[in-house]
CSV table of C-alpha atoms in Angstrom, one decimal:
chain,number,residue,atom,x,y,z
A,1,MET,CA,83.6,92.8,25.7
A,2,ARG,CA,82.1,95.4,23.4
A,3,ASN,CA,81.8,93.0,20.5
A,4,GLU,CA,79.9,90.5,22.7
A,5,HIS,CA,77.5,93.2,23.7
A,6,HIS,CA,76.6,93.9,20.1
A,7,SER,CA,76.2,90.2,19.1
A,8,LEU,CA,73.4,89.4,21.7
A,9,PRO,CA,70.6,91.3,20.0
A,10,PHE,CA,71.6,89.8,16.7
A,11,ILE,CA,71.2,86.3,18.1
A,12,LEU,CA,67.8,87.1,19.6
A,13,LYS,CA,66.5,88.5,16.4
A,14,PHE,CA,67.7,85.4,14.4
A,15,THR,CA,65.9,83.1,16.9
A,16,LYS,CA,62.7,85.1,16.6
A,17,ILE,CA,62.8,84.8,12.7
A,18,GLN,CA,63.3,81.0,13.0
A,19,LEU,CA,60.3,80.6,15.2
A,20,GLN,CA,58.2,82.7,12.8
A,21,LEU,CA,59.3,80.5,9.9
A,22,HIS,CA,58.5,77.4,11.8
A,23,HIS,CA,55.0,78.6,12.6
A,24,GLY,CA,54.5,79.7,9.0
A,25,PHE,CA,55.5,76.2,7.7
A,26,HIS,CA,53.0,74.5,10.0
A,27,PHE,CA,50.3,76.8,8.9
A,28,LEU,CA,51.1,76.1,5.3
A,29,LEU,CA,50.9,72.4,5.9
A,30,PHE,CA,47.4,72.9,7.6
A,31,LEU,CA,46.2,74.9,4.6
A,32,ILE,CA,47.4,72.2,2.2
A,33,GLY,CA,45.7,69.4,4.2
A,34,LEU,CA,42.5,71.4,4.5
A,35,SER,CA,42.4,72.0,0.8
A,36,ILE,CA,42.9,68.3,0.0
A,37,GLY,CA,40.1,67.4,2.5
A,38,VAL,CA,37.7,69.9,0.9
A,39,VAL,CA,38.5,68.7,-2.6
A,40,THR,CA,38.1,65.0,-1.6
A,41,SER,CA,34.8,65.7,0.1
A,42,LEU,CA,33.4,67.5,-2.9
A,43,TYR,CA,34.6,64.7,-5.2
A,44,LEU,CA,32.9,62.0,-3.1
A,45,GLN,CA,29.6,63.9,-3.0
A,46,THR,CA,29.7,64.3,-6.7
A,47,PHE,CA,30.4,60.6,-7.2
A,48,SER,CA,27.6,59.5,-4.8
A,49,PHE,CA,25.2,61.8,-6.6
A,50,THR,CA,26.3,60.4,-10.0
A,51,MET,CA,25.8,56.8,-8.8
A,52,LYS,CA,22.3,57.5,-7.4
A,53,ALA,CA,21.4,59.2,-10.6
A,54,SER,CA,22.7,56.2,-12.7
A,55,LEU,CA,20.8,53.7,-10.5
A,56,SER,CA,17.6,55.7,-10.6
A,57,SER,CA,17.8,55.8,-14.3
A,58,LEU,CA,17.8,52.0,-14.7
A,59,PRO,CA,14.5,50.3,-15.3
A,60,PRO,CA,13.0,48.4,-12.3
A,61,PRO,CA,13.8,44.6,-12.2
A,62,SER,CA,11.0,42.5,-13.7
A,63,PRO,CA,9.2,40.1,-11.3
A,64,PRO,CA,10.2,36.4,-11.6
A,65,SER,CA,8.0,34.3,-13.9
A,66,PRO,CA,5.6,31.8,-12.2
A,67,GLN,CA,7.6,29.0,-13.8
A,68,ASN,CA,10.8,30.0,-11.9
A,69,LEU,CA,9.1,30.6,-8.5
A,70,SER,CA,10.4,28.2,-5.8
A,71,LEU,CA,7.2,27.7,-3.8
A,72,PRO,CA,7.5,26.1,-0.3
A,73,GLN,CA,6.6,22.4,-0.6
A,74,PRO,CA,3.6,21.1,1.4
A,75,PRO,CA,4.5,18.7,4.3
A,76,PRO,CA,4.9,15.1,3.0
A,77,PRO,CA,2.1,12.7,3.7
A,78,TYR,CA,2.3,10.0,6.3
A,79,LEU,CA,4.6,7.2,5.2
A,80,PRO,CA,5.2,3.9,6.9
A,81,PRO,CA,8.5,3.6,8.8
A,82,PRO,CA,11.5,3.6,6.5
A,83,PRO,CA,12.7,0.1,5.6
A,84,PRO,CA,16.1,-1.2,6.6
A,85,PRO,CA,19.1,-0.6,4.3
A,86,SER,CA,19.1,-1.8,0.7
A,87,PRO,CA,15.9,-0.2,-0.2
A,88,SER,CA,16.0,-1.7,-3.7
A,89,LEU,CA,14.9,-4.9,-2.2
A,90,TYR,CA,11.5,-3.5,-1.3
A,91,PRO,CA,8.5,-2.2,-3.2
A,92,PRO,CA,7.8,1.5,-3.3
A,93,LEU,CA,6.1,2.7,-0.1
A,94,LEU,CA,2.4,3.4,-0.3
A,95,VAL,CA,1.1,6.9,0.4
A,96,LEU,CA,-2.2,8.2,1.5
A,97,SER,CA,-4.7,9.3,-1.1
A,98,PHE,CA,-8.0,11.0,-0.5
A,99,ILE,CA,-11.0,10.2,-2.9
A,100,ASP,CA,-14.4,11.8,-2.5
A,101,GLN,CA,-17.0,9.1,-2.7
A,102,LYS,CA,-20.3,10.8,-3.3
A,103,LYS,CA,-22.2,7.5,-3.8
A,104,LEU,CA,-21.4,6.4,-0.2
A,105,ASN,CA,-21.5,9.9,1.2
A,106,CYS,CA,-18.0,9.7,2.7
A,107,THR,CA,-14.3,10.4,1.9
A,108,SER,CA,-12.1,7.5,1.3
A,109,VAL,CA,-8.6,7.9,2.8
A,110,SER,CA,-6.4,5.0,1.8
A,111,LEU,CA,-2.9,4.1,0.9
A,112,LYS,CA,-2.3,5.0,-2.7
A,113,GLU,CA,-1.3,1.9,-4.7
A,114,THR,CA,1.8,2.2,-6.9
A,115,ALA,CA,1.6,1.7,-10.7
A,116,SER,CA,3.1,-1.8,-10.3
A,117,LEU,CA,3.2,-4.3,-7.4
A,118,MET,CA,6.4,-5.9,-8.6
A,119,HIS,CA,9.4,-6.0,-6.2
A,120,ASN,CA,12.6,-8.0,-5.5
A,121,MET,CA,11.7,-9.3,-2.1
A,122,SER,CA,12.1,-13.0,-1.3
A,123,ASP,CA,9.2,-14.7,0.3
A,124,LYS,CA,11.0,-14.7,3.6
A,125,GLU,CA,11.5,-10.9,3.4
A,126,LEU,CA,8.0,-10.3,2.2
A,127,LEU,CA,6.4,-12.4,5.0
A,128,TRP,CA,8.6,-10.6,7.6
A,129,ARG,CA,7.6,-7.1,6.4
A,130,ALA,CA,3.9,-8.0,6.1
A,131,SER,CA,3.8,-9.4,9.6
A,132,MET,CA,4.6,-6.0,11.2
A,133,ILE,CA,1.3,-4.5,12.3
A,134,PRO,CA,0.5,-1.3,14.1
A,135,GLN,CA,0.1,-1.7,17.8
A,136,ILE,CA,-2.0,1.4,18.2
A,137,GLN,CA,-5.5,0.4,17.2
A,138,VAL,CA,-7.0,3.9,16.8
A,139,SER,CA,-5.9,5.4,13.5
A,140,PRO,CA,-4.7,9.0,13.5
A,141,TYR,CA,-6.7,9.6,10.3
A,142,GLU,CA,-10.4,10.4,10.6
A,143,ASN,CA,-13.0,9.0,8.2
A,144,VAL,CA,-10.6,6.4,6.9
A,145,VAL,CA,-12.6,3.9,4.7
A,146,ALA,CA,-11.5,0.2,5.0
A,147,LYS,CA,-10.8,-1.7,1.8
A,148,VAL,CA,-11.4,-5.2,0.7
A,149,ALA,CA,-8.5,-6.9,-1.0
A,150,PHE,CA,-9.5,-9.2,-3.9
A,151,MET,CA,-6.8,-11.7,-4.5
A,152,PHE,CA,-6.9,-13.7,-7.8
A,153,LEU,CA,-4.9,-17.0,-7.8
A,154,THR,CA,-4.8,-17.9,-11.5
A,155,LYS,CA,-2.9,-19.9,-14.0
A,156,GLY,CA,-2.9,-17.1,-16.5
A,157,PRO,CA,-5.6,-14.9,-18.0
A,158,LEU,CA,-8.9,-13.8,-16.3
A,159,PRO,CA,-11.6,-14.8,-18.9
A,160,LEU,CA,-14.3,-13.4,-16.7
A,161,ALA,CA,-12.6,-10.0,-16.3
A,162,PRO,CA,-15.3,-8.0,-18.1
A,163,LEU,CA,-17.8,-9.1,-15.4
A,164,TRP,CA,-15.5,-8.1,-12.7
A,165,GLU,CA,-14.8,-4.8,-14.4
A,166,LYS,CA,-18.6,-4.1,-14.1
A,167,PHE,CA,-18.5,-5.2,-10.5
A,168,PHE,CA,-15.7,-2.8,-9.5
A,169,GLU,CA,-16.9,0.1,-11.6
A,170,GLY,CA,-17.6,3.3,-9.5
A,171,HIS,CA,-16.1,2.0,-6.3
A,172,GLU,CA,-12.5,3.1,-6.6
A,173,GLY,CA,-10.8,3.6,-3.2
A,174,PHE,CA,-12.9,0.8,-1.6
A,175,TYR,CA,-11.0,-2.2,-3.0
A,176,SER,CA,-7.5,-3.5,-3.9
A,177,ILE,CA,-6.7,-6.1,-6.5
A,178,TYR,CA,-3.8,-8.6,-6.4
A,179,ILE,CA,-3.1,-11.3,-9.1
A,180,HIS,CA,-0.8,-14.3,-8.7
A,181,ALA,CA,-0.4,-15.8,-12.1
A,182,HIS,CA,2.1,-18.3,-13.5
A,183,PRO,CA,5.5,-16.5,-13.9
A,184,SER,CA,5.6,-17.6,-17.6
A,185,TYR,CA,2.3,-15.8,-18.3
A,186,ASN,CA,3.1,-12.5,-20.0
A,187,GLU,CA,-0.1,-11.4,-21.7
A,188,SER,CA,-0.8,-7.7,-20.9
A,189,VAL,CA,-4.1,-6.0,-20.1
A,190,PRO,CA,-5.3,-2.6,-21.2
A,191,GLU,CA,-4.0,0.4,-19.1
A,192,ASP,CA,-7.6,1.5,-18.4
A,193,SER,CA,-8.5,-2.0,-16.8
A,194,VAL,CA,-8.8,-2.4,-13.0
A,195,PHE,CA,-6.4,-5.3,-13.5
A,196,TYR,CA,-3.6,-3.3,-15.0
A,197,GLY,CA,-0.4,-3.4,-13.0
A,198,ARG,CA,-2.0,-5.7,-10.3
A,199,ARG,CA,0.3,-8.7,-10.7
A,200,ILE,CA,2.6,-9.6,-7.8
A,201,PRO,CA,5.9,-11.5,-8.0
A,202,SER,CA,4.9,-15.2,-8.4
A,203,GLU,CA,6.2,-18.7,-8.6
A,204,ALA,CA,4.9,-21.8,-10.3
A,205,VAL,CA,2.0,-23.6,-8.5
A,206,GLU,CA,1.1,-27.2,-8.6
A,207,TRP,CA,-2.3,-28.4,-7.6
A,208,GLY,CA,-2.2,-30.3,-4.3
A,209,SER,CA,1.3,-29.3,-3.4
A,210,THR,CA,2.7,-27.1,-0.6
A,211,ASN,CA,3.5,-24.3,-3.1
A,212,MET,CA,-0.2,-23.7,-3.4
A,213,ILE,CA,-0.1,-22.5,0.2
A,214,ASP,CA,3.0,-20.5,-0.6
A,215,ALA,CA,1.0,-18.7,-3.3
A,216,GLU,CA,-1.9,-18.0,-0.9
A,217,ARG,CA,0.5,-16.6,1.7
A,218,ARG,CA,2.3,-14.6,-0.9
A,219,LEU,CA,-1.0,-13.0,-2.0
A,220,LEU,CA,-2.0,-12.2,1.7
A,221,ALA,CA,1.4,-10.7,2.5
A,222,ASN,CA,1.4,-8.4,-0.5
A,223,ALA,CA,-2.1,-7.3,0.3
A,224,LEU,CA,-1.2,-6.8,4.0
A,225,LEU,CA,1.4,-4.2,3.0
A,226,ASP,CA,-1.5,-1.8,2.4
A,227,VAL,CA,-2.8,-1.1,6.0
A,228,SER,CA,-6.2,0.1,4.7
A,229,ASN,CA,-7.0,-3.5,3.5
A,230,LYS,CA,-9.2,-5.0,6.2
A,231,LYS,CA,-10.8,-8.1,4.6
A,232,PHE,CA,-9.0,-10.5,2.1
A,233,VAL,CA,-10.9,-12.5,-0.4
A,234,LEU,CA,-9.2,-15.4,-2.3
A,235,LEU,CA,-10.6,-16.0,-5.7
A,236,SER,CA,-9.8,-18.0,-8.8
A,237,GLU,CA,-10.1,-17.2,-12.5
A,238,SER,CA,-13.5,-19.1,-12.6
A,239,CYS,CA,-15.1,-17.2,-9.7
A,240,ILE,CA,-18.0,-14.7,-10.1
A,241,PRO,CA,-19.6,-12.3,-7.8
A,242,LEU,CA,-23.2,-13.1,-6.8
A,243,PHE,CA,-24.2,-9.6,-5.7
A,244,ASN,CA,-23.2,-6.0,-6.4
A,245,PHE,CA,-20.1,-4.4,-4.8
A,246,LYS,CA,-21.9,-2.5,-2.1
A,247,THR,CA,-23.8,-5.6,-0.8
A,248,ILE,CA,-20.6,-7.7,-0.7
A,249,TYR,CA,-18.5,-4.9,0.8
A,250,ASN,CA,-21.0,-4.3,3.7
A,251,TYR,CA,-21.4,-8.1,4.3
A,252,LEU,CA,-17.7,-8.5,4.8
A,253,LEU,CA,-17.0,-5.3,6.7
A,254,ASN,CA,-19.9,-5.5,9.1
A,255,THR,CA,-18.5,-8.5,11.0
A,256,ASN,CA,-15.3,-9.2,12.8
A,257,LEU,CA,-15.4,-12.9,11.8
A,258,SER,CA,-13.5,-14.5,8.9
A,259,PHE,CA,-15.3,-16.9,6.5
A,260,ILE,CA,-13.0,-20.0,6.3
A,261,GLY,CA,-14.5,-23.4,5.8
A,262,SER,CA,-13.3,-25.6,8.6
A,263,PHE,CA,-15.1,-28.8,9.6
A,264,ASP,CA,-14.3,-32.3,10.8
A,265,ASP,CA,-14.8,-34.8,8.0
A,266,PRO,CA,-14.7,-38.4,9.3
A,267,ARG,CA,-14.5,-39.8,5.8
A,268,ARG,CA,-11.4,-41.1,4.0
A,269,ALA,CA,-11.2,-37.7,2.2
A,270,GLY,CA,-11.1,-35.9,5.6
A,271,ARG,CA,-9.5,-37.7,8.6
A,272,GLY,CA,-8.1,-40.3,6.2
A,273,ARG,CA,-5.6,-37.7,5.0
A,274,TYR,CA,-4.2,-37.1,8.5
A,275,ASN,CA,-0.5,-38.2,8.8
A,276,ARG,CA,0.2,-39.6,12.4
A,277,GLN,CA,3.7,-38.2,12.1
A,278,MET,CA,2.1,-34.8,12.6
A,279,TRP,CA,1.5,-35.7,16.3
A,280,PRO,CA,2.1,-34.1,18.8
A,281,MET,CA,2.1,-30.8,17.0
A,282,ILE,CA,-1.3,-31.7,15.4
A,283,SER,CA,-3.6,-34.3,16.7
A,284,LEU,CA,-6.4,-36.1,14.9
A,285,HIS,CA,-9.1,-34.4,16.8
A,286,GLN,CA,-7.6,-31.0,15.7
A,287,TRP,CA,-7.5,-32.0,12.0
A,288,ARG,CA,-9.9,-30.0,9.8
A,289,LYS,CA,-10.9,-29.8,6.2
A,290,GLY,CA,-12.3,-26.9,4.2
A,291,ALA,CA,-12.6,-25.1,0.9
A,292,GLN,CA,-9.5,-23.3,-0.4
A,293,TRP,CA,-11.4,-20.1,-1.2
A,294,PHE,CA,-11.7,-18.0,1.9
A,295,GLN,CA,-12.6,-14.5,3.1
A,296,ALA,CA,-10.3,-13.5,6.0
A,297,HIS,CA,-10.2,-10.7,8.5
A,298,ARG,CA,-7.0,-8.7,8.7
A,299,ASP,CA,-6.0,-10.0,12.2
A,300,LEU,CA,-6.3,-13.6,11.1
A,301,ALA,CA,-4.5,-12.9,7.8
A,302,VAL,CA,-1.5,-11.6,9.8
A,303,GLU,CA,-1.4,-14.8,11.8
A,304,VAL,CA,-1.6,-17.0,8.8
A,305,ILE,CA,1.4,-15.4,7.1
A,306,SER,CA,3.3,-15.2,10.4
A,307,ASP,CA,2.9,-18.9,11.2
A,308,GLN,CA,6.0,-21.1,10.9
A,309,LYS,CA,5.3,-23.9,13.5
A,310,TYR,CA,2.3,-25.5,11.7
A,311,TYR,CA,3.4,-24.5,8.2
A,312,GLU,CA,6.6,-26.6,8.6
A,313,VAL,CA,4.6,-29.6,9.8
A,314,PHE,CA,2.3,-29.5,6.8
A,315,LYS,CA,5.3,-28.9,4.5
A,316,GLU,CA,7.0,-32.0,5.8
A,317,TYR,CA,4.1,-34.4,6.2
A,318,CYS,CA,1.2,-33.3,4.0
A,319,HIS,CA,1.7,-34.7,0.5
A,320,PRO,CA,-0.9,-36.2,-1.9
A,321,SER,CA,-3.2,-37.7,-1.0
A,322,CYS,CA,-3.1,-35.0,1.6
A,323,TYR,CA,-3.7,-31.6,0.1
A,324,THR,CA,-2.4,-28.6,2.0
A,325,ASP,CA,-4.8,-26.1,0.3
A,326,GLU,CA,-7.8,-28.0,1.8
A,327,HIS,CA,-6.3,-28.7,5.3
A,328,TYR,CA,-3.6,-26.2,6.3
A,329,ILE,CA,-5.5,-23.1,6.9
A,330,PRO,CA,-8.6,-24.9,8.3
A,331,THR,CA,-6.5,-26.8,10.8
A,332,PHE,CA,-4.4,-23.9,11.7
A,333,VAL,CA,-7.4,-21.6,12.4
A,334,ASN,CA,-9.1,-24.4,14.4
A,335,ILE,CA,-6.1,-24.9,16.6
A,336,ARG,CA,-5.2,-21.3,17.2
A,337,TYR,CA,-8.1,-18.9,16.4
A,338,PRO,CA,-11.5,-20.7,16.3
A,339,HIS,CA,-13.2,-17.8,17.9
A,340,LEU,CA,-12.2,-15.6,14.9
A,341,ASN,CA,-13.9,-17.8,12.3
A,342,SER,CA,-17.4,-18.6,11.2
A,343,ASN,CA,-16.3,-22.1,10.0
A,344,TRP,CA,-17.9,-21.7,6.5
A,345,THR,CA,-17.0,-19.9,3.3
A,346,THR,CA,-19.0,-17.5,1.3
A,347,THR,CA,-17.7,-19.0,-2.0
A,348,TRP,CA,-20.3,-21.5,-3.4
A,349,VAL,CA,-19.1,-24.6,-5.3
A,350,ASP,CA,-20.9,-27.8,-6.4
A,351,TRP,CA,-19.4,-31.0,-5.3
A,352,SER,CA,-22.6,-33.0,-5.8
A,353,LYS,CA,-21.2,-35.0,-8.7
A,354,GLY,CA,-18.2,-36.3,-6.7
A,355,GLY,CA,-14.7,-36.7,-7.9
A,356,PRO,CA,-11.5,-34.7,-7.3
A,357,HIS,CA,-12.9,-31.5,-8.9
A,358,PRO,CA,-16.2,-29.7,-8.6
A,359,ALA,CA,-18.8,-29.2,-11.3
A,360,THR,CA,-18.3,-26.5,-14.0
A,361,PHE,CA,-20.9,-24.2,-15.6
A,362,GLY,CA,-21.0,-22.7,-19.0
A,363,TRP,CA,-23.3,-20.9,-21.4
A,364,GLY,CA,-26.2,-23.3,-21.2
A,365,GLN,CA,-26.5,-23.3,-17.4
A,366,ILE,CA,-26.6,-19.5,-16.8
A,367,THR,CA,-30.2,-18.5,-15.9
A,368,ASP,CA,-31.9,-16.4,-13.4
A,369,ASP,CA,-33.3,-19.3,-11.6
A,370,PHE,CA,-29.9,-21.1,-11.3
A,371,LEU,CA,-28.2,-18.0,-9.9
A,372,ASN,CA,-31.0,-17.2,-7.4
A,373,LYS,CA,-30.8,-20.8,-6.1
A,374,ILE,CA,-27.1,-20.1,-5.3
A,375,ARG,CA,-27.8,-16.7,-3.9
A,376,PHE,CA,-30.7,-17.5,-1.6
A,377,GLY,CA,-30.9,-21.3,-1.4
A,378,SER,CA,-29.1,-21.8,1.9
A,379,GLU,CA,-29.3,-20.8,5.5
A,380,CYS,CA,-26.5,-19.7,7.8
A,381,ASP,CA,-25.7,-17.6,10.9
A,382,TYR,CA,-24.5,-14.0,10.3
A,383,ASN,CA,-23.9,-11.9,13.3
A,384,GLY,CA,-26.1,-14.1,15.4
A,385,ASN,CA,-29.0,-14.1,13.0
A,386,ARG,CA,-30.3,-16.6,10.6
A,387,THR,CA,-30.2,-15.5,7.0
A,388,SER,CA,-30.5,-16.9,3.4
A,389,LEU,CA,-27.7,-14.6,2.2
A,390,CYS,CA,-24.8,-17.0,2.7
A,391,PHE,CA,-22.8,-17.0,-0.5
A,392,LEU,CA,-21.2,-13.9,-2.1
A,393,PHE,CA,-19.2,-15.6,-4.8
A,394,ALA,CA,-19.4,-18.8,-6.8
A,395,ARG,CA,-17.2,-21.1,-9.0
A,396,LYS,CA,-16.4,-22.8,-11.4
A,397,PHE,CA,-17.6,-20.8,-14.3
A,398,LEU,CA,-16.3,-21.4,-17.8
A,399,PRO,CA,-15.3,-18.6,-20.2
A,400,SER,CA,-18.4,-19.4,-22.2
A,401,ALA,CA,-20.6,-18.3,-19.3
A,402,LEU,CA,-19.4,-14.6,-19.7
A,403,GLU,CA,-21.9,-13.5,-22.3
A,404,PRO,CA,-25.1,-14.6,-20.5
A,405,LEU,CA,-23.6,-13.3,-17.2
A,406,LEU,CA,-23.1,-9.9,-18.7
A,407,ARG,CA,-26.6,-9.9,-19.9
A,408,ILE,CA,-28.1,-11.0,-16.6
A,409,ALA,CA,-25.9,-9.0,-14.3
A,410,PRO,CA,-27.5,-5.4,-14.6
A,411,LEU,CA,-30.9,-6.6,-13.3
A,412,LEU,CA,-30.2,-9.7,-11.3
A,413,LEU,CA,-26.9,-8.8,-9.6
A,414,GLY,CA,-27.6,-5.0,-9.4
A,415,PHE,CA,-24.7,-3.9,-11.6
A,416,ASP,CA,-25.0,-0.7,-13.5
A,417,PRO,CA,-25.9,-1.4,-17.1
């Protein structure tokens, strides 16, 4: 009993010592953790300061050179609706170009022509694409200047090209040029010529055959792809202008009529060429004759290249001595759109000698009097008024006529010298 009495204080003392050691151990761990935290904090502050000092010691980055700047691109110009798949079949799209025309005190906004008019479209594809016309008549572009399309149907070279160069000079943006030459013709023209790159895909043409009409429709269709072309003039390599560009441009653009020869010729060379198998599509009283060389309004040009009904009749039943180039368009216009036509052409030609071909003119015939008789020797109706200015172009002029024409042109025709 006595031994138990003495062991109790010893146990209490031992327990107290254990508690003190336990608290001391926890305090020691706290001190160790606190020391680690302080050391870590000091180290991080030192590292951050070192990094800032290193970065501040570096030279500032040099600005990018102008060549490497990626500037935002301007919004693309208006383009015609994208074509269907297989774009390689179609020519490059034409984009708007703006040309300041100080001479005429306006700005020309037109579809920029590509460097070449060549493409891989078949005639069927070309006519289909050209027949698509805007249904909204008011253009979204202000001050858009209409162009005249000059379409040259030739065998090969243009021997009177220097005269036409003078005619077009200084009027860029107000005209387009299209050339349909024999596919075998491969002579090139200088790059600074207005005729450079203006050939269209062509096929061989025979006088008096239906492929003559195919060539005319091919020219019209290619020119219709440019929506700024409003009037279309068909010319040959032997044609010349009778006035300066501004006079011809205003004459053509200031009327809504087309100038297509279309008349009823009761002779054998007129009604005598009618094929009765064309009836009932085409009757004899609808049959018309006219000169091949025309000046057409855009609306009528679209109808000509879109026609299949009357074209097929001529293709099947009009063969020599029926000549499609003298009858198809005059008859088609007379049947469908007589109100859109003046019934005469502004291209002068001399048939007074008779025969299958008109008279030709060379070096010896080119005088002021001769040209003035052509320019002012007739009377016609223009916009409801009688005028002596009826012919804007003339044919057939030989290559030998070029030298005297260039000599006379500055004063008589009003070309710049």
